[in-house]
Amino acid sequence: NTDKVQLVAGRSNPKYGGGEVISPIYILLGGRATREFEGEEIAVDTIAVKAARDYLRNIRNLDVDSHVVVDSKLGRGSFDLLTVFRDKNKEIPLANDTSFGVAHAPLSEIESIALNAENRVMAEYRNRDKAIGEDMKVMALREKDKITLTIG
């Protein structure tokens, strides 16, 4: 269950069109992991750090090599849960955690409008101006037949 992340903000000296990173973002990966399988040691910390860094490379304008420090302090998985996946002949798949997700589909008309507005604005403007960051908000309000979008 590598589901815990601690993020410590870095420091920067921003200026229009650029700036400098004074101290990097620090990311600590936590949780528990199985560290061996069939007698073979698994380098879970190395794997976790590489996966996190690879994922962060998707963020535009983030130089992962100099703007981010990723660390991993994964503990060992609970002894009671080590056998959960050993018996592959179970009719019902087992889980070692109680996490679950909730979703609904399809998107409502107003949700689709908000999502399409975000995608279009980002596609048209983000590559044109570096000052447009990664975080964009689109608030959609429907009052009877009138739809108002606020974009920030």
Coordinates of C-alpha atoms in Angstrom, one line a residue:
N1 CA 0.0 0.0 0.0
T2 CA 2.3 2.7 -1.2
D3 CA -0.5 5.3 -0.8
K4 CA 1.1 7.9 1.3
V5 CA 3.0 10.9 -0.1
Q6 CA 4.4 13.9 1.7
L7 CA 5.2 17.0 -0.4
V8 CA 7.3 19.8 1.0
A9 CA 7.2 22.9 -1.2
G10 CA 10.5 24.2 -2.7
R11 CA 11.5 27.8 -3.0
S12 CA 11.7 29.9 -6.1
N13 CA 12.4 33.4 -7.2
P14 CA 9.8 33.8 -9.9
K15 CA 9.9 36.6 -12.5
Y16 CA 7.9 37.1 -15.7
G17 CA 9.1 34.7 -18.4
G18 CA 11.3 32.6 -16.0
G19 CA 12.9 32.8 -12.7
E20 CA 15.0 30.4 -10.7
V21 CA 14.5 27.5 -8.3
I22 CA 16.3 28.2 -5.0
S23 CA 15.5 24.9 -3.3
P24 CA 13.8 21.9 -4.9
I25 CA 10.4 20.4 -4.1
Y26 CA 10.9 17.4 -1.7
I27 CA 8.6 14.4 -2.2
L28 CA 8.6 11.5 0.3
L29 CA 6.9 8.3 -0.7
G30 CA 5.5 6.2 2.2
G31 CA 3.4 3.3 3.0
R32 CA 4.1 -0.5 3.0
A33 CA 5.4 -2.8 0.3
T34 CA 6.3 -6.5 -0.1
R35 CA 10.0 -6.5 -0.4
E36 CA 10.5 -10.1 -1.6
F37 CA 8.8 -12.6 -3.8
E38 CA 9.6 -16.3 -4.0
G39 CA 12.9 -15.6 -2.1
E40 CA 14.0 -12.8 -4.4
E41 CA 14.6 -9.3 -3.0
I42 CA 12.6 -6.5 -4.7
A43 CA 14.2 -3.1 -4.8
V44 CA 10.8 -1.4 -4.0
D45 CA 12.3 2.0 -3.0
T46 CA 14.3 2.2 -6.3
I47 CA 11.3 1.2 -8.3
A48 CA 9.0 3.7 -6.5
V49 CA 11.4 6.6 -6.9
K50 CA 11.9 5.8 -10.6
A51 CA 8.2 5.5 -11.2
A52 CA 7.5 8.8 -9.4
R53 CA 10.2 10.7 -11.3
D54 CA 9.1 9.2 -14.7
Y55 CA 5.5 10.3 -13.9
L56 CA 6.7 13.8 -12.9
R57 CA 8.4 14.2 -16.3
N58 CA 4.9 14.7 -17.8
I59 CA 4.6 18.1 -16.1
R60 CA 5.4 20.8 -18.5
N61 CA 8.2 23.3 -17.3
L62 CA 9.3 21.0 -14.4
D63 CA 12.9 20.0 -14.6
V64 CA 12.7 16.8 -12.6
D65 CA 16.4 16.4 -12.4
S66 CA 17.0 19.8 -10.7
H67 CA 13.6 21.0 -9.3
V68 CA 12.6 17.8 -7.4
V69 CA 14.0 15.5 -4.8
V70 CA 12.1 12.2 -4.5
D71 CA 12.8 9.9 -1.5
S72 CA 11.2 6.6 -0.5
K73 CA 10.8 5.2 3.0
L74 CA 8.5 2.3 2.3
G75 CA 8.0 -0.1 5.3
R76 CA 7.5 -3.8 5.0
G77 CA 4.0 -5.1 4.3
S78 CA 2.1 -6.7 7.2
F79 CA 3.0 -10.3 7.8
D80 CA -0.7 -11.2 8.0
L81 CA -1.2 -10.0 4.4
L82 CA 1.8 -11.7 2.8
T83 CA -0.2 -14.8 1.9
V84 CA -3.2 -12.9 0.3
F85 CA -1.9 -13.4 -3.2
R86 CA -0.2 -16.7 -2.9
D87 CA -3.2 -18.9 -3.6
K88 CA -4.1 -18.2 -7.2
N89 CA -6.9 -20.7 -7.3
K90 CA -9.4 -18.6 -5.4
E91 CA -12.7 -18.0 -7.1
I92 CA -13.0 -14.5 -5.7
P93 CA -10.0 -12.2 -6.0
L94 CA -8.7 -11.0 -2.7
A95 CA -7.4 -7.5 -1.7
N96 CA -5.1 -6.5 1.0
D97 CA -6.7 -3.1 1.6
T98 CA -10.1 -1.6 2.0
S99 CA -9.8 1.3 -0.5
F100 CA -12.4 1.7 -3.2
G101 CA -13.4 4.3 -5.8
V102 CA -16.7 5.8 -6.7
A103 CA -17.6 7.3 -10.1
H104 CA -20.5 8.0 -12.4
A105 CA -20.9 8.3 -16.1
P106 CA -21.7 9.8 -18.5
L107 CA -20.8 13.4 -17.8
S108 CA -23.7 15.8 -17.6
E109 CA -24.1 18.5 -20.3
I110 CA -22.6 21.1 -18.0
E111 CA -19.7 18.9 -17.0
S112 CA -18.9 18.3 -20.6
I113 CA -19.0 22.0 -21.4
A114 CA -16.6 22.7 -18.5
L115 CA -14.2 20.0 -19.5
N116 CA -14.2 21.0 -23.2
A117 CA -13.6 24.6 -22.2
E118 CA -10.6 23.7 -20.2
N119 CA -9.2 21.4 -22.9
R120 CA -9.7 24.1 -25.6
V121 CA -8.2 26.9 -23.6
M122 CA -5.2 24.9 -22.5
A123 CA -4.6 23.5 -26.1
E124 CA -4.7 27.0 -27.6
Y125 CA -2.8 29.1 -25.0
R126 CA -0.5 26.9 -22.9
N127 CA 2.1 26.4 -25.6
R128 CA 1.9 30.1 -26.6
D129 CA 2.8 31.5 -23.2
K130 CA 4.9 29.8 -20.5
A131 CA 3.3 32.0 -17.9
I132 CA 0.1 29.9 -18.3
G133 CA 0.7 27.2 -15.7
E134 CA -0.5 23.7 -15.2
D135 CA -3.4 24.5 -12.8
M136 CA -6.6 25.8 -14.5
K137 CA -10.0 26.1 -13.0
V138 CA -13.3 26.2 -14.9
M139 CA -16.4 26.8 -12.9
A140 CA -19.6 26.2 -14.8
L141 CA -22.9 27.6 -13.4
R142 CA -26.3 26.8 -14.9
E143 CA -29.2 29.0 -14.0
K144 CA -32.3 27.8 -15.9
D145 CA -31.3 28.1 -19.6
K146 CA -28.3 30.3 -19.0
I147 CA -24.7 28.9 -18.6
T148 CA -21.9 31.0 -17.3
L149 CA -18.3 29.9 -17.3
T150 CA -15.6 31.4 -15.1
I151 CA -12.1 30.5 -16.1
G152 CA -9.0 31.1 -14.0

